[in-house]
Short mmCIF file of C-alpha atoms and ligand atoms in Angstrom, two decimals:
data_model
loop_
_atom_site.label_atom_id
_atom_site.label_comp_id
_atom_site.label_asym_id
_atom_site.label_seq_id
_atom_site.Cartn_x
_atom_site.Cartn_y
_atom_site.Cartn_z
CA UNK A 1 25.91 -19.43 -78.53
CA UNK A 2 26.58 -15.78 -77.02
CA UNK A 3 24.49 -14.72 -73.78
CA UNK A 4 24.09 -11.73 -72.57
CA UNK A 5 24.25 -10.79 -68.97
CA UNK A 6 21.09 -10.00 -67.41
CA UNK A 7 22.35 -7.52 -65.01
CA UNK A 8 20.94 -4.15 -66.56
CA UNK A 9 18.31 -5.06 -68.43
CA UNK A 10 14.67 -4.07 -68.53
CA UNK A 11 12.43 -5.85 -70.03
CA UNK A 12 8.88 -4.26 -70.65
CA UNK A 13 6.60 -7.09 -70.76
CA UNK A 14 2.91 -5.95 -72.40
CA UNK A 15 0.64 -7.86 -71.34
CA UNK A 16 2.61 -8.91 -67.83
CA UNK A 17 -0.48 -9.30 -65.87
CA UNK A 18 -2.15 -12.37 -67.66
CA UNK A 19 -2.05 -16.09 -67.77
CA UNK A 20 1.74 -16.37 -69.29
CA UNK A 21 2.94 -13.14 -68.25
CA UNK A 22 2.86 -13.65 -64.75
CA UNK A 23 4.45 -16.71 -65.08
CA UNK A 24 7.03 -14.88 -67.45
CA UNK A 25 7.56 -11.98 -65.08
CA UNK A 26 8.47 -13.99 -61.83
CA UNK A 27 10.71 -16.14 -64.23
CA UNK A 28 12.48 -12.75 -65.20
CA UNK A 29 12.89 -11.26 -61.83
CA UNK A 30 14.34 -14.53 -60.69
CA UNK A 31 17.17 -14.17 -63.04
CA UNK A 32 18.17 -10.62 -62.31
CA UNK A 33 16.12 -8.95 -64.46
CA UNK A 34 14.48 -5.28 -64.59
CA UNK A 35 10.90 -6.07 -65.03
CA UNK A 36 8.14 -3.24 -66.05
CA UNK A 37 4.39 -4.55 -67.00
CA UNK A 38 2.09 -2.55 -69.05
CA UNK A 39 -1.39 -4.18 -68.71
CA UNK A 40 -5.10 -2.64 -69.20
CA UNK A 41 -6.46 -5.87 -66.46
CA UNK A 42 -9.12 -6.30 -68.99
CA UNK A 43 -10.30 -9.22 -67.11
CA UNK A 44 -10.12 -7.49 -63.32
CA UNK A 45 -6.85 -10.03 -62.73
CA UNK A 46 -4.81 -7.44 -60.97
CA UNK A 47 -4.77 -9.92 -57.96
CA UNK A 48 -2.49 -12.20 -59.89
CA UNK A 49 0.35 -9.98 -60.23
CA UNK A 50 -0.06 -7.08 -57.07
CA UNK A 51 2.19 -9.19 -54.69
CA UNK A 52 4.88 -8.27 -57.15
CA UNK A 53 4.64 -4.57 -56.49
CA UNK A 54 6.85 -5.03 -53.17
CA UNK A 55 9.70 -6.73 -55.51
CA UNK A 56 12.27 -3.71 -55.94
CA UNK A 57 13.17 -4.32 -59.68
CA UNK A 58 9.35 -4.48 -59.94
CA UNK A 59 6.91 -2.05 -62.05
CA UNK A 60 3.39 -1.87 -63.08
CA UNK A 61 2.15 0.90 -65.49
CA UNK A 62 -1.83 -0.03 -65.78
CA UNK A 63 -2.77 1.15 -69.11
CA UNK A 64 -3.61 0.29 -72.60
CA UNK A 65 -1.16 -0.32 -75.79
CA UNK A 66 -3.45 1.25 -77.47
CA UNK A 67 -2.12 4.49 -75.59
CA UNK A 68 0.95 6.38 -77.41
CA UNK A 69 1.84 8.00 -73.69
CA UNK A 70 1.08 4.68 -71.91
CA UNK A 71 3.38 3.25 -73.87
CA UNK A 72 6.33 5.80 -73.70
CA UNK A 73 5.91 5.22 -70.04
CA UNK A 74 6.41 1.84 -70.36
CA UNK A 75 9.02 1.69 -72.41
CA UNK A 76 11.38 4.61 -70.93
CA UNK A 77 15.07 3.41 -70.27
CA UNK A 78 13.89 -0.60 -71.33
CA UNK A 79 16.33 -2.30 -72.99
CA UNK A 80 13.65 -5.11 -74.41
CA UNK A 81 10.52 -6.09 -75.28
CA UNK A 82 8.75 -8.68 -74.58
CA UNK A 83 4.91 -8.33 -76.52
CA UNK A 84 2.01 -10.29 -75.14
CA UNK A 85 -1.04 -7.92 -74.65
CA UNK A 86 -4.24 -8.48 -76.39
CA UNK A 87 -7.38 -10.90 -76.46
CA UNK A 88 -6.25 -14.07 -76.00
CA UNK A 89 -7.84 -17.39 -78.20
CA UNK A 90 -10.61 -17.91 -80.56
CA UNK A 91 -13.36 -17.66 -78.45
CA UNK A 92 -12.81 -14.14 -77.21
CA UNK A 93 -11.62 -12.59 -80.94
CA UNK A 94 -15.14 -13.97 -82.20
CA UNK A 95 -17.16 -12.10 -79.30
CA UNK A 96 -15.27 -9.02 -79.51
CA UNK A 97 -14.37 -8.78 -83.17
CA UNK A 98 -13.91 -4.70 -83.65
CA UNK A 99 -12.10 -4.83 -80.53
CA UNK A 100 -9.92 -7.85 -81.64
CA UNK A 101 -8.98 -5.60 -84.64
CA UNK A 102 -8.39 -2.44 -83.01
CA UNK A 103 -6.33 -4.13 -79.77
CA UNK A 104 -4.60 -7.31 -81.65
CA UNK A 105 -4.30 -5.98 -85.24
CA UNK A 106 -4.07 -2.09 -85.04
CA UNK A 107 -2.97 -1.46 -81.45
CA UNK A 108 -0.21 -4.04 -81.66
CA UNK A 109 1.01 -2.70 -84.94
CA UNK A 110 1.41 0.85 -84.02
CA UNK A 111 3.20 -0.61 -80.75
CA UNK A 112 5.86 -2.76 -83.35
CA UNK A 113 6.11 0.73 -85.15
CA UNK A 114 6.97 3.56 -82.61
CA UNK A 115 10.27 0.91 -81.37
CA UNK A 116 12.45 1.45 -83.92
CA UNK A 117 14.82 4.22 -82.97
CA UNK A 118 14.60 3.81 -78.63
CA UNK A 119 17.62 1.79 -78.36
CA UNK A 120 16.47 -1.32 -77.45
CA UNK A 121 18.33 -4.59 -77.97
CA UNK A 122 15.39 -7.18 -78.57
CA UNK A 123 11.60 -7.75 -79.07
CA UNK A 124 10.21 -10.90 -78.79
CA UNK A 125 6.68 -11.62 -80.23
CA UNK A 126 4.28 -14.34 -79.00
CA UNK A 127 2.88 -15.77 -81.95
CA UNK A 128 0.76 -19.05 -81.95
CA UNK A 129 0.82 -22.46 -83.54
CA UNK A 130 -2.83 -22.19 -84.07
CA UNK A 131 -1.40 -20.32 -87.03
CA UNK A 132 -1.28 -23.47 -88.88
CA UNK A 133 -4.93 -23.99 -88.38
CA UNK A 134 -6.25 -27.25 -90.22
CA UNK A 135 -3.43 -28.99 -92.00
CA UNK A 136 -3.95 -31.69 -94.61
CA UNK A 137 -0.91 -32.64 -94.11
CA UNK A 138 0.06 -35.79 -91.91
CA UNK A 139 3.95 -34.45 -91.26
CA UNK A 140 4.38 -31.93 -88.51
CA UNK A 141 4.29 -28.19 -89.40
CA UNK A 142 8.14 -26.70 -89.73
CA UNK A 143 8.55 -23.15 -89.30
CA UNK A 144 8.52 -23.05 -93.25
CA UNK A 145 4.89 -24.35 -93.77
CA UNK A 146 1.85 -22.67 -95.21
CA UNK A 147 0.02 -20.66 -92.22
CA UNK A 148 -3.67 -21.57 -92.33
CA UNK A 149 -5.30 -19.12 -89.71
CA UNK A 150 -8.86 -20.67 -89.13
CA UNK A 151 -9.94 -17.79 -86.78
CA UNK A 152 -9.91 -14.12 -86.31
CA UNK A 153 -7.16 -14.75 -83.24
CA UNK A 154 -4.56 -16.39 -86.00
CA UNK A 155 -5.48 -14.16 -88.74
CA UNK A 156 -4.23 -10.87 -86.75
CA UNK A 157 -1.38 -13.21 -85.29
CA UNK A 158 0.00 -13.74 -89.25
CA UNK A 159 -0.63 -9.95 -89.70
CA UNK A 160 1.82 -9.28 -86.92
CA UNK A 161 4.37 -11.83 -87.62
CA UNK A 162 4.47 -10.19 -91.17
CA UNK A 163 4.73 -6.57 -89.48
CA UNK A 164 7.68 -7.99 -87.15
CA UNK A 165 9.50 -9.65 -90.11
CA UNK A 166 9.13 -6.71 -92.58
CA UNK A 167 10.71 -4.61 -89.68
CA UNK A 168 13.53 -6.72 -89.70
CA UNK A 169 14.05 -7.28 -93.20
CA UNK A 170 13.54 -3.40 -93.53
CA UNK A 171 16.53 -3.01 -90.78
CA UNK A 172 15.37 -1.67 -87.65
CA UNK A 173 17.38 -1.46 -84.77
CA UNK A 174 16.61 -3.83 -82.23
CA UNK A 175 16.26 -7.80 -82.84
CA UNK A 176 13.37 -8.78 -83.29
CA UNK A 177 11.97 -12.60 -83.01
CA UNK A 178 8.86 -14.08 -83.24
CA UNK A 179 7.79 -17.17 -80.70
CA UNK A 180 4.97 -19.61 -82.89
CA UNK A 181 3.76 -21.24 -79.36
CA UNK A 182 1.90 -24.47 -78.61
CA UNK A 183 -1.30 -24.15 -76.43
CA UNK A 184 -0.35 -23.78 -72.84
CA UNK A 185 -1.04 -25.78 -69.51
CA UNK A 186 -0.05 -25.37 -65.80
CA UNK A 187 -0.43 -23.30 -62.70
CA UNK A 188 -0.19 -19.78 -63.54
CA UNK A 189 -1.18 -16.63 -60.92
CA UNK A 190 -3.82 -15.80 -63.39
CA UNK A 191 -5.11 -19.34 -64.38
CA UNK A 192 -6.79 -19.64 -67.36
CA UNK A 193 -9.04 -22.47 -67.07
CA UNK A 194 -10.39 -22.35 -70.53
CA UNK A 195 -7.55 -24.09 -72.58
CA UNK A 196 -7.98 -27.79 -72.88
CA UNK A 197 -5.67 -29.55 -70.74
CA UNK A 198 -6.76 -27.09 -68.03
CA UNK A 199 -10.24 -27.22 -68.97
CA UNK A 200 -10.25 -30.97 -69.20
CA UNK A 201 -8.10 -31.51 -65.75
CA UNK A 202 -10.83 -28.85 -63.98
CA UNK A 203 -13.94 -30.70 -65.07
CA UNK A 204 -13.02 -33.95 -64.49
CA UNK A 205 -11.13 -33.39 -61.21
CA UNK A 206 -14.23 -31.35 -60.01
CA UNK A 207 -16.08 -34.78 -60.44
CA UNK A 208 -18.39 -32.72 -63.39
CA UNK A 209 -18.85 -34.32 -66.56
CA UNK A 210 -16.76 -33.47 -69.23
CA UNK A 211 -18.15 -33.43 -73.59
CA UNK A 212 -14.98 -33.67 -75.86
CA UNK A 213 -15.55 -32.54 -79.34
CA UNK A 214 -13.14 -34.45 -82.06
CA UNK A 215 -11.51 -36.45 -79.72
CA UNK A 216 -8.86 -37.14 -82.34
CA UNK A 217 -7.57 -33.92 -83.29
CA UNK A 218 -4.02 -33.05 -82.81
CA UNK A 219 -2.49 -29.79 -80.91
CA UNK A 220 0.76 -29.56 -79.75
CA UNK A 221 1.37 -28.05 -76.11
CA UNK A 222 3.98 -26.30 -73.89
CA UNK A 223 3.63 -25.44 -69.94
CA UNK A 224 3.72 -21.75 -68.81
CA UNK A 225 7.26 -21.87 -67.68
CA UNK A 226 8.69 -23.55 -70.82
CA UNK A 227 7.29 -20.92 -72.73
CA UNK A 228 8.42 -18.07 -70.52
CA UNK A 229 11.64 -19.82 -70.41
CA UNK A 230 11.18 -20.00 -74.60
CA UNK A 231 10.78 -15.87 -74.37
CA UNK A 232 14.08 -15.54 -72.14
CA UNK A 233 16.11 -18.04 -74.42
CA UNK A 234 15.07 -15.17 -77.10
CA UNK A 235 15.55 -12.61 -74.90
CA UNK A 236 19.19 -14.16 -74.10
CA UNK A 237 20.47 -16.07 -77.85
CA UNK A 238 23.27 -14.28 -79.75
CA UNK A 239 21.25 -11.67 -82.16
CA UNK A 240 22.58 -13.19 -84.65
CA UNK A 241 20.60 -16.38 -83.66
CA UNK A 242 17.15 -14.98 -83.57
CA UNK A 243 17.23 -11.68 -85.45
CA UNK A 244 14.52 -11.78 -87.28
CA UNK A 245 13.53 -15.18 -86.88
CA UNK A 246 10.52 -17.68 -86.14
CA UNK A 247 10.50 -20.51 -83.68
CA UNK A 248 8.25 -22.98 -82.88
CA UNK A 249 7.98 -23.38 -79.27
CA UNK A 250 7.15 -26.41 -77.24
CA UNK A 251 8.50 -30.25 -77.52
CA UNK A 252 7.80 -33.08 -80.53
CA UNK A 253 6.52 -35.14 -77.68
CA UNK A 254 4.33 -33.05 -76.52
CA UNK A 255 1.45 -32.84 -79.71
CA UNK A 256 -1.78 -34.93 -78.00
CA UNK A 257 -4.79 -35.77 -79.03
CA UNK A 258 -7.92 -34.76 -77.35
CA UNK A 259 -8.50 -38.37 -76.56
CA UNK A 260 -5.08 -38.80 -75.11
CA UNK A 261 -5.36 -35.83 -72.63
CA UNK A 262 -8.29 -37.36 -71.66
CA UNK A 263 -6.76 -40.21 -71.18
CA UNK A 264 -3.61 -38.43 -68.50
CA UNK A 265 -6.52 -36.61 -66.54
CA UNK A 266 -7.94 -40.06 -66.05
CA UNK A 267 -4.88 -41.46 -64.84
CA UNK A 268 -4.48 -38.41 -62.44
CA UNK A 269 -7.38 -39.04 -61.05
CA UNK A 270 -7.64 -42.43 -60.92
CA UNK A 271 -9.87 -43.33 -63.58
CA UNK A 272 -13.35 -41.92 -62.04
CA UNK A 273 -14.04 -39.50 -64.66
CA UNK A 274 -17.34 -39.21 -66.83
CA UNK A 275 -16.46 -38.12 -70.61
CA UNK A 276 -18.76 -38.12 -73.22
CA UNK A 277 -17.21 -38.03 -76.97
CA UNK A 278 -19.04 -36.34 -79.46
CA UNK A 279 -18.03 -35.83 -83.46
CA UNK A 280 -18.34 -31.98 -85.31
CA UNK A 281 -17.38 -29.31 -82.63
CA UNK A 282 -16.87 -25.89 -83.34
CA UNK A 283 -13.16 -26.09 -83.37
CA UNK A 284 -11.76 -27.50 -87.10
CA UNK A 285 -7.98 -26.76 -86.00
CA UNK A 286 -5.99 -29.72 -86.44
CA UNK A 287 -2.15 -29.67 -86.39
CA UNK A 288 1.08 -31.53 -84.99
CA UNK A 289 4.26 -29.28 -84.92
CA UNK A 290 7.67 -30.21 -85.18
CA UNK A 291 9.96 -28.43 -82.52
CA UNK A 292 13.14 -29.28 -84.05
CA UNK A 293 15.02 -25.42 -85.33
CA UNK A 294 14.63 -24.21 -81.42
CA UNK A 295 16.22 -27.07 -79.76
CA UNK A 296 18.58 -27.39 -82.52
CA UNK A 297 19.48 -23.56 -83.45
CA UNK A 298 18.98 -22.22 -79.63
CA UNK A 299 19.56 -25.18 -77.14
CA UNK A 300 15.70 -25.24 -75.89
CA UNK A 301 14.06 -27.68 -74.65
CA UNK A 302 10.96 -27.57 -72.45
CA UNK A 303 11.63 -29.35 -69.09
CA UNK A 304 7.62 -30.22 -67.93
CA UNK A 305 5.47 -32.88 -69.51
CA UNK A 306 1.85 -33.13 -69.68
CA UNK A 307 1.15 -35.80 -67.10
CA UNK A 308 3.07 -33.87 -64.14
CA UNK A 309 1.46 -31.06 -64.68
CA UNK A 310 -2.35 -32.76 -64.88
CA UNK A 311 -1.60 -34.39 -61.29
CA UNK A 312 -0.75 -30.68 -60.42
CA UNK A 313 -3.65 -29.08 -61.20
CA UNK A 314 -5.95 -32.27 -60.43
CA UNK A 315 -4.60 -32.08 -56.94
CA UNK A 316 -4.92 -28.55 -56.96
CA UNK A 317 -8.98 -28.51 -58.03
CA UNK A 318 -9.11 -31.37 -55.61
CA UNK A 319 -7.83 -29.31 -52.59
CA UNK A 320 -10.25 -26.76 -53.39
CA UNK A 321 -8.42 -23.98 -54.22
CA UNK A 322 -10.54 -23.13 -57.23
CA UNK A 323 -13.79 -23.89 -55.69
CA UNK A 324 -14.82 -19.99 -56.25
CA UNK A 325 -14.74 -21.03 -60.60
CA UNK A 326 -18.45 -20.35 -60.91
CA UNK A 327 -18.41 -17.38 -59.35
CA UNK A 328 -15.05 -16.08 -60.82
CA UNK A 329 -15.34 -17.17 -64.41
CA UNK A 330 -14.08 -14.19 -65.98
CA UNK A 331 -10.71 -14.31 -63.53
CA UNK A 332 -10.54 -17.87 -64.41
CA UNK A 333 -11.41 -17.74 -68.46
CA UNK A 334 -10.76 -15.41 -71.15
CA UNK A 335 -14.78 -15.25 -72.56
CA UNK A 336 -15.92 -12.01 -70.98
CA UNK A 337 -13.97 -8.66 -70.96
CA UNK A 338 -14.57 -6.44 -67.76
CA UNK A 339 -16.96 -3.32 -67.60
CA UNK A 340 -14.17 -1.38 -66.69
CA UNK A 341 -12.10 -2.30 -69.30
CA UNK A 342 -14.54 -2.14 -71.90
CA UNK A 343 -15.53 1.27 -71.02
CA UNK A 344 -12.96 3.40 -70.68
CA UNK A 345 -10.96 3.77 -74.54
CA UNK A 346 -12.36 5.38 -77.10
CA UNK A 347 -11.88 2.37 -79.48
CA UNK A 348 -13.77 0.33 -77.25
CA UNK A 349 -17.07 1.94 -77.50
CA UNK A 350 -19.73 -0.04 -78.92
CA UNK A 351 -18.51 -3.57 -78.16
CA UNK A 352 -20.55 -6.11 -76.36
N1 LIG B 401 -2.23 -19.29 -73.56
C1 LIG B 401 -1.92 -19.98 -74.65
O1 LIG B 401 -2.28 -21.15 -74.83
C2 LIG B 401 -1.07 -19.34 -75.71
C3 LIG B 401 -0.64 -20.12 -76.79
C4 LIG B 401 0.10 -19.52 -77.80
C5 LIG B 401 0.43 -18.18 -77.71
N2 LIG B 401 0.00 -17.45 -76.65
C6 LIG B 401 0.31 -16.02 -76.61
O2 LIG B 401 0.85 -15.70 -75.35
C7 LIG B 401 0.43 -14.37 -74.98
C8 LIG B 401 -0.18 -14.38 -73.59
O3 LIG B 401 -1.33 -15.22 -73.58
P1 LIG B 401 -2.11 -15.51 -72.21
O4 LIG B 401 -2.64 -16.89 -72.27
O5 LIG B 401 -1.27 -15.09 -71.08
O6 LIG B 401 -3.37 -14.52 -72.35
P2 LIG B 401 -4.08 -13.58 -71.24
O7 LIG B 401 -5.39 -13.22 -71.83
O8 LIG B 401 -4.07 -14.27 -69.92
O9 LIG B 401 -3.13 -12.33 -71.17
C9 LIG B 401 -3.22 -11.24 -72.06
C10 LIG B 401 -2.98 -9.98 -71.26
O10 LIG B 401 -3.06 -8.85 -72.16
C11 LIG B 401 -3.71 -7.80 -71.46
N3 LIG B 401 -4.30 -6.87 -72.45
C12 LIG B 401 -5.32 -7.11 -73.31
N4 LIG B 401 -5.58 -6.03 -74.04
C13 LIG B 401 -4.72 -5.07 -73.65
C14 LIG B 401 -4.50 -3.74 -74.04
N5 LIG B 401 -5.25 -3.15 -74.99
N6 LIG B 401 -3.51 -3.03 -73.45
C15 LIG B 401 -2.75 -3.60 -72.47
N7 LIG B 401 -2.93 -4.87 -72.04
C16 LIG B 401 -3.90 -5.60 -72.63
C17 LIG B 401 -4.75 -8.50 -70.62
O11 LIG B 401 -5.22 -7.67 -69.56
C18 LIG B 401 -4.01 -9.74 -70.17
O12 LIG B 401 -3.36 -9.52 -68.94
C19 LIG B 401 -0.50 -13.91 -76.08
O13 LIG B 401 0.22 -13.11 -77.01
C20 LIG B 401 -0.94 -15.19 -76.73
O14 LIG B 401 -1.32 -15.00 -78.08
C21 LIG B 401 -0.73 -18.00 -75.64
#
């Protein structure tokens, strides 16, 4: 396996400022990389990724994909892109479903269409295992199986991955690869405190009691800086590799239950937390994923597990440090877009 040097490149990460990106971005500019986010803060979260402004191979453009000229700007003299802009989850796609289409389907699109012909040497595209959705099958999804999208979220996430590949197949001229990624946990800059092993870890940790829906459903996940590390193998892999290709990102050992995440955050905290079970939740997605084609094609491998990561965050909650959660909860969760951010494109009129 080929890599290229990092010295040179800039990589326009859309969509820099939010939970994974700012996990991404440090990651980046650690390794000698150029490193330009374009970012509409639709949650007021500039505060997780300002102290990067004094970091000279630093830039922020804030401004919407949805933005021809905002984009230009962004991508002038980059050498890669790196695509992870829009709402984020199931949740926030249901509440804000014309905005959903116009951001995650339409905006995104038109972004995948004006690269051709700039130059660049790679895209990468964060995709989502929640694209397999509710699988009848017992045998972990491959990269090859049938894409069930149970949500609006996954539906525009299959609509993209088809864009991306049909560019490819179509012969554009930058590499393009799409990144199918488990459900993420850890300490980000921006934390997002509404994804389950976050959401469980917070709750319990905070001494609150915690209701788990289908304790026995399976998801697979993958810690912030595996999957940043995921976007630079991509970013880094021979073309040849990952032109054009999908990869399932995260670790066979990492697809829990519901139950057993409960059952880490208890061990992280020593047992003392209240959880009430409860059958038919909202959320029918069901899936274990099979990791295999990115360790085996690229060399990847994820280097946190679960259960280091819960103590992290447990300890974390438990010093305090997210004590202002009530008061923050659009900062901490991705279920309410900003004022400011609602208000101020065209296309965003008449959402609530
Ligand atoms: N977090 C996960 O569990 C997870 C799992 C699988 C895949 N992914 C993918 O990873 C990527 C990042 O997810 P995240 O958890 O960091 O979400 P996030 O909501 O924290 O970040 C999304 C960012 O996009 C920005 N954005 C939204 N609309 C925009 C617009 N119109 N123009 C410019 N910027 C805009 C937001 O301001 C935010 O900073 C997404 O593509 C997501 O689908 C995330």
């Amino acid at each position: 396996m080929s890599v290229v040097s990092a010295n040179g490149r800039t990589v326009c990460v859309i969509g820099g400022a939010g939970y994974v990106g700012n996990v991404l971005t440090r990651r980046l500019l650690g390794a000698g990389y150029h490193v330009r986010v374009l970012d509409r803060l639709i949650f007021d979260h500039g505060a997780a990724i300002a102290p990067l402004l004094e970091h000279p191979r630093f830039e922020l453009i804030v401004g919407d994909l949805r933005d021809p000229a905002a984009v230009d700007r962004a991508l002038a003299g980059a050498t890669d892109v790196a695509l992870l802009a829009g709402l984020v989850g199931d949740p926030i796609t249901a509440t804000y479903r014309e905005l959903s289409d116009s951001i995650n389907r339409d905006g995104c699109k038109a972004v995948v269409e004006s690269l051709d012909g700039r130059g660049l040497d790679r895209l990468v595209f964060t995709s989502t295992c929640s694209n397999y959705g509710l699988r009848t099958s017992d045998e972990p999804a491959t990269e090859e199986s049938e894409l069930a999208p149970v949500s609006l979220y996954a539906e525009h996430k299959v609509e993209l991955e088809r864009k991306i590949l049909a560019e490819a197949q179509r012969g554009v001229d930058y590499t393009p690869t799409v990144l199918r990624i488990s459900t993420a946990y850890g300490l980000s800059p921006r934390m997002r405190f509404d994804l389950t092993i976050s959401e469980f870890t917070r709750t319990l940790a905070a001494g609150l009691e915690l209701v788990v829906y289908d304790a026995d459903t399976w998801r697979p996940y993958c810690h912030v800086s595996d999957i940043s590390k995921a976007v630079m193998t991509a970013l880094e892999a021979s073309a040849a590799d990952v032109s054009g290709e999908v990869f399932n990102v995260g670790h066979s050992d990492e697809n829990y239950t519901k139950r057993m995440v409960v059952d880490v955050v208890q061990d992280a905290i020593g047992g003392t937390g209240k959880v009430t079970f409860e059958e038919g939740g909202r959320d029918p997605r069901n899936y274990r994923v099979n990791f295999d084609k990115i360790r085996d094609r690229l060399g990847y491998q994820p280097d946190v597990r679960v259960p280091q990561s819960v103590a992290a965050v447990a300890q974390a909650v438990q010093a305090g440090a997210y004590d202002d959660f009530d008061q923050r909860q659009s900062f901490y969760t991705n279920h309410t877009i900003s004022d400011s951010a609602l208000g101020t494109h065209p296309a965003a009129e008449g959402e609530g």
